[in-house]
Coordinates of C-alpha atoms in Angstrom, one line a residue:
M20 CA 10.2 22.2 0.2
T21 CA 6.9 21.0 1.9
S22 CA 6.7 17.6 4.7
S23 CA 4.5 14.7 4.3
S24 CA 2.0 16.9 5.9
G25 CA 1.8 19.9 3.4
A26 CA 3.6 22.1 6.0
A27 CA 6.7 23.4 5.3
A28 CA 9.5 21.4 6.8
P29 CA 12.1 22.6 8.8
F30 CA 15.6 23.7 7.5
T31 CA 18.7 22.4 9.2
D32 CA 22.5 23.2 8.7
S33 CA 23.5 19.6 9.2
D34 CA 23.9 17.7 6.7
P35 CA 22.1 15.5 4.6
P36 CA 21.9 11.8 5.5
S37 CA 23.8 9.2 2.9
L38 CA 21.6 6.8 1.4
H39 CA 23.4 4.3 4.0
Q40 CA 21.7 6.0 6.5
V41 CA 18.2 6.6 5.0
V42 CA 18.2 2.8 3.9
R43 CA 18.9 1.6 7.4
E44 CA 16.7 3.5 9.4
L45 CA 13.8 2.5 6.2
E46 CA 15.0 -1.3 7.4
R47 CA 14.4 -0.7 10.8
L48 CA 10.9 0.5 10.7
F49 CA 10.2 -2.7 7.4
P50 CA 12.6 -5.3 7.4
P51 CA 13.3 -7.3 5.0
Q52 CA 13.4 -10.9 6.4
L53 CA 9.5 -10.5 7.0
A54 CA 9.2 -10.1 3.0
Q55 CA 8.2 -13.1 1.4
S56 CA 10.1 -15.4 -0.3
W57 CA 9.0 -15.0 -3.2
D58 CA 9.5 -10.7 -3.4
Q59 CA 11.7 -8.4 -4.4
V60 CA 12.6 -5.1 -1.8
G61 CA 15.1 -3.1 -0.3
L62 CA 18.0 -0.9 -2.6
V63 CA 17.3 -1.3 -7.1
T64 CA 19.5 2.0 -7.9
G65 CA 21.8 4.3 -6.0
D66 CA 24.9 5.2 -4.3
L67 CA 25.0 4.5 -0.3
D68 CA 27.6 7.0 -0.2
Q69 CA 25.3 9.6 -1.9
P70 CA 23.3 12.3 0.2
V71 CA 19.9 12.4 0.7
S72 CA 17.7 15.5 1.5
L73 CA 14.4 14.5 -0.5
V74 CA 12.7 10.9 -0.1
H75 CA 9.6 10.7 -2.5
F76 CA 6.8 8.1 -1.6
A77 CA 4.5 6.5 -3.9
V78 CA 2.9 2.8 -4.6
D79 CA 4.7 2.4 -8.6
P80 CA 7.7 3.1 -10.0
T81 CA 6.8 3.8 -12.8
L82 CA 8.0 6.3 -15.2
A83 CA 5.4 9.0 -14.6
V84 CA 6.6 8.5 -11.5
V85 CA 10.5 8.8 -11.4
R86 CA 9.8 11.7 -13.6
E87 CA 7.6 13.7 -10.3
A88 CA 10.3 13.1 -8.0
V89 CA 13.4 14.2 -10.6
D90 CA 11.2 16.9 -11.0
A91 CA 10.7 17.4 -7.2
G92 CA 14.4 17.4 -6.7
A93 CA 14.2 13.9 -4.8
D94 CA 17.0 12.3 -3.7
L95 CA 15.7 8.7 -3.2
L96 CA 12.3 7.5 -5.0
V97 CA 10.3 5.1 -1.8
T98 CA 8.0 3.0 -3.4
H99 CA 6.0 -0.3 -2.7
H100 CA 5.3 -2.1 -5.3
P101 CA 8.9 -3.9 -6.9
L102 CA 10.4 -2.3 -10.4
L103 CA 12.3 -5.9 -11.6
L104 CA 10.2 -8.8 -9.6
R105 CA 10.5 -10.7 -12.9
G106 CA 13.7 -11.2 -14.2
I107 CA 14.1 -8.9 -17.9
H108 CA 17.3 -9.1 -19.7
S109 CA 17.2 -5.3 -21.1
V110 CA 17.2 -2.0 -19.4
A111 CA 17.2 -0.7 -23.5
T112 CA 14.9 2.3 -23.4
T113 CA 13.1 0.3 -25.8
H114 CA 10.7 -1.3 -22.7
A115 CA 9.2 0.7 -20.3
K116 CA 11.4 -1.0 -17.1
G117 CA 14.5 -0.3 -19.3
A118 CA 13.4 3.3 -19.9
T119 CA 12.3 3.5 -16.0
V120 CA 15.2 2.2 -14.9
T121 CA 17.6 4.6 -17.5
A122 CA 15.6 7.3 -15.9
L123 CA 16.6 6.6 -12.5
V124 CA 20.5 6.7 -13.1
V125 CA 20.7 9.6 -15.0
A126 CA 18.8 11.7 -12.9
D127 CA 21.4 10.3 -10.2
L128 CA 17.5 9.4 -8.3
A129 CA 17.7 5.9 -6.2
L130 CA 15.4 3.6 -5.8
Y131 CA 14.1 1.6 -2.4
V132 CA 11.6 -1.2 -2.8
A133 CA 9.5 -2.0 0.6
H134 CA 6.6 -4.4 -0.4
T135 CA 5.7 -7.7 2.1
N136 CA 7.5 -6.9 4.1
A137 CA 6.0 -3.0 4.3
D138 CA 2.3 -5.2 4.7
S139 CA 4.0 -7.4 7.6
A140 CA 5.2 -4.6 9.6
Q141 CA 3.9 -4.0 12.7
V142 CA 3.0 -0.4 10.9
G143 CA 2.2 -1.1 7.2
V144 CA 0.2 -1.2 4.9
N145 CA -2.3 -3.1 6.6
T146 CA -2.3 -1.2 10.0
A147 CA -3.2 1.8 7.8
L148 CA -5.7 0.3 6.1
A149 CA -7.0 -1.5 9.4
A150 CA -7.8 2.7 10.6
A151 CA -8.8 3.7 7.6
C152 CA -11.7 0.9 8.3
G153 CA -12.0 2.0 12.2
L154 CA -10.0 -0.8 14.1
E155 CA -8.5 0.1 16.8
Q156 CA -7.6 -3.2 17.8
T157 CA -6.7 -6.2 15.4
E158 CA -4.9 -9.6 15.2
P159 CA -3.5 -11.3 12.0
L160 CA -5.7 -12.7 9.6
S161 CA -3.2 -15.3 8.5
I162 CA 0.8 -16.2 8.8
C163 CA 2.5 -16.8 5.8
E164 CA 6.4 -18.0 6.3
G165 CA 6.1 -16.7 10.1
S166 CA 4.7 -13.1 8.9
V167 CA 1.9 -11.5 8.7
L168 CA -1.2 -11.4 6.7
G169 CA -4.0 -9.3 6.7
L170 CA -5.4 -7.5 10.3
V171 CA -9.0 -8.6 11.6
G172 CA -11.1 -6.3 14.0
D173 CA -14.3 -5.4 15.7
L174 CA -16.0 -1.8 14.8
R175 CA -17.2 0.0 17.4
E176 CA -20.5 -0.4 16.9
S177 CA -22.5 -2.1 14.4
I178 CA -23.2 -0.4 10.7
S179 CA -24.9 -1.5 7.8
L180 CA -22.8 -2.1 5.0
A181 CA -23.2 -0.3 2.4
D182 CA -22.4 3.3 5.6
F183 CA -18.8 0.6 6.4
A184 CA -18.6 1.3 2.8
R185 CA -19.5 4.8 2.3
R186 CA -17.1 5.8 5.4
L187 CA -14.3 3.5 3.5
A188 CA -14.7 5.4 0.3
S189 CA -14.0 9.1 2.1
R190 CA -11.3 8.1 3.5
L191 CA -9.6 6.5 0.6
P192 CA -7.4 8.4 -2.2
V193 CA -10.3 9.3 -5.4
A194 CA -9.4 6.4 -8.1
P195 CA -11.7 5.8 -11.3
G196 CA -12.7 2.1 -10.1
G197 CA -14.1 3.3 -6.8
I198 CA -15.4 0.5 -4.6
R199 CA -16.9 -2.3 -5.8
V200 CA -19.0 -4.4 -2.8
S201 CA -20.7 -7.9 -2.9
G202 CA -23.3 -8.0 -0.3
T203 CA -26.5 -7.0 1.2
S204 CA -26.6 -2.9 1.3
H205 CA -28.6 -2.9 5.0
A206 CA -27.0 -5.9 6.9
P207 CA -25.5 -4.7 9.5
V208 CA -21.2 -5.4 10.1
T209 CA -19.4 -5.7 12.8
R210 CA -16.0 -7.8 12.4
I211 CA -14.1 -6.7 9.8
A212 CA -10.8 -8.5 7.8
L213 CA -8.5 -6.8 5.3
L214 CA -5.5 -7.0 3.2
G215 CA -4.4 -4.0 1.1
G216 CA -3.3 -5.5 -2.3
A217 CA -4.9 -8.4 -4.2
G218 CA -6.6 -10.8 -1.4
D219 CA -8.4 -13.6 -3.2
A220 CA -6.2 -15.9 -1.4
L221 CA -7.4 -15.9 2.2
F222 CA -11.4 -15.9 1.0
E223 CA -10.8 -19.9 3.9
E224 CA -9.1 -17.5 6.5
V225 CA -11.9 -15.1 6.3
R226 CA -14.5 -17.8 6.5
R227 CA -12.2 -19.0 9.7
I228 CA -12.5 -15.9 11.9
D229 CA -16.3 -15.2 11.0
A230 CA -15.6 -11.6 9.4
D231 CA -18.9 -10.0 8.5
V232 CA -16.7 -8.4 5.4
Y233 CA -13.1 -9.0 3.8
V234 CA -11.9 -5.7 2.8
T235 CA -9.5 -5.8 -0.2
S236 CA -9.1 -6.2 -3.9
D237 CA -8.2 -7.2 -6.9
L238 CA -10.9 -10.3 -6.2
R239 CA -11.3 -12.1 -9.4
H240 CA -14.9 -13.4 -11.1
H241 CA -14.4 -16.9 -10.0
P242 CA -12.7 -17.1 -6.6
A243 CA -15.4 -13.3 -6.1
L244 CA -18.1 -16.0 -7.3
E245 CA -17.5 -19.2 -5.4
A246 CA -17.1 -16.9 -2.0
R247 CA -20.4 -15.7 -2.2
E248 CA -21.9 -18.8 -3.5
E249 CA -20.5 -20.6 0.3
A250 CA -22.0 -17.4 1.8
G251 CA -25.4 -17.9 0.6
T252 CA -26.8 -14.0 1.3
G253 CA -25.0 -14.1 4.4
T254 CA -21.4 -13.3 5.1
P255 CA -19.0 -13.1 4.5
Y256 CA -19.6 -9.6 2.2
L257 CA -16.9 -8.1 0.0
I258 CA -15.4 -4.8 -1.2
D259 CA -13.3 -4.7 -3.8
A260 CA -11.5 -1.2 -3.2
G261 CA -8.7 -1.1 -5.3
H262 CA -5.4 -1.9 -5.3
W263 CA -3.8 1.4 -5.1
A264 CA -6.0 3.4 -2.9
T265 CA -6.0 0.6 0.0
E266 CA -1.5 0.6 -0.3
W267 CA -1.6 3.9 -1.0
L268 CA -2.7 5.2 2.9
W269 CA 0.4 3.9 4.0
L270 CA 2.7 6.3 2.0
R271 CA 1.9 9.3 4.4
R272 CA 3.1 7.5 7.5
A273 CA 5.9 5.9 6.1
A274 CA 7.2 9.1 5.3
D275 CA 6.2 10.5 9.1
D276 CA 7.8 7.1 10.7
L277 CA 11.0 7.2 8.6
R278 CA 11.5 11.4 9.2
G279 CA 10.6 10.6 13.1
A280 CA 13.5 8.2 13.0
L281 CA 16.1 9.7 11.4
R282 CA 15.5 12.9 13.5
D283 CA 15.9 10.5 16.7
A284 CA 19.7 9.6 15.2
D285 CA 20.3 13.2 14.8
A286 CA 19.6 13.7 10.7
S287 CA 17.2 15.0 9.0
V288 CA 15.2 14.9 5.6
D289 CA 12.0 16.5 3.8
T290 CA 9.3 13.9 2.3
H291 CA 7.0 14.4 -0.6
V292 CA 3.9 12.3 -1.0
S293 CA 3.0 11.8 -4.7
T294 CA -0.5 11.4 -5.5
L295 CA 0.0 10.6 -8.9
C296 CA -2.8 8.2 -9.4
T297 CA -0.7 4.9 -11.0
D298 CA -4.4 2.7 -11.3
P299 CA -4.0 1.8 -14.0
W300 CA -8.0 2.2 -14.9
T301 CA -9.1 5.8 -16.1
F302 CA -12.4 6.0 -16.7
V303 CA -15.5 3.3 -16.2
V304 CA -19.1 3.8 -18.3
G305 CA -22.1 2.5 -17.2
A306 CA -21.5 1.2 -13.3
Q307 CA -24.8 0.0 -11.9
A308 CA -25.4 2.7 -9.1
E309 CA -25.7 1.8 -5.5
G310 CA -28.8 0.0 -5.1
D311 CA -29.7 -0.9 -8.8
S312 CA -31.1 -4.3 -9.5
S313 CA -32.4 -3.7 -12.9

């Protein structure tokens, strides 16, 4: 087994912690009360008394990810996105969610979800994205239901929009859709607003704090077009860096933090971070090259 850093994890003679102990540390790291009211976070499957030796981290609880975790010998799968966000009336294997729930239960694989509570945590999804953007100091972009939504901060020095986008791309996992940019490639940028995952509901906040660039994902045509129309040829410029890619960055830090928290509690687990790309897109055709406006 290997740790999330890829190095061989130390083996101990102590008994592995229970799922209850692991969940307790996860909830200290990512308090459930930080989650938005519409969200569904916490333990989805599993027996709190079962031992946990290996924790598998992934963005999405897809059937392929569950199979990957089972093949790795994991006892617990921690995902960012919920499996059962909206109500279902059957867990029969005739549909994807039913097949996933069945696979989890049959394999005795527990599933735990940290979603908007991980977004808003002091060290979470958005702080990982901020680090990839090159931000050392940040402040909240917005507050909703008492929790932080997104972050904003300044680069050490101004760089061009194109250079910033290329640098960010080098720090994100590769995904089929790449990075989409709207703005003047040579324009200098310093102030960066960001929100991991879907973020076109926060354009007003981005304008309010005078950001040069807004880094997020899932930007829909009409809200993005209207935002750029409002800006004219100026800021904020937009970077759609992909939903899976912007949130995957958090996994490695979450795995490290969980191991550290359990170690402080005199317990030990091994962790593994999935590199399986669960972006729903598989390839692009005919994309316009950078600088080609023809």
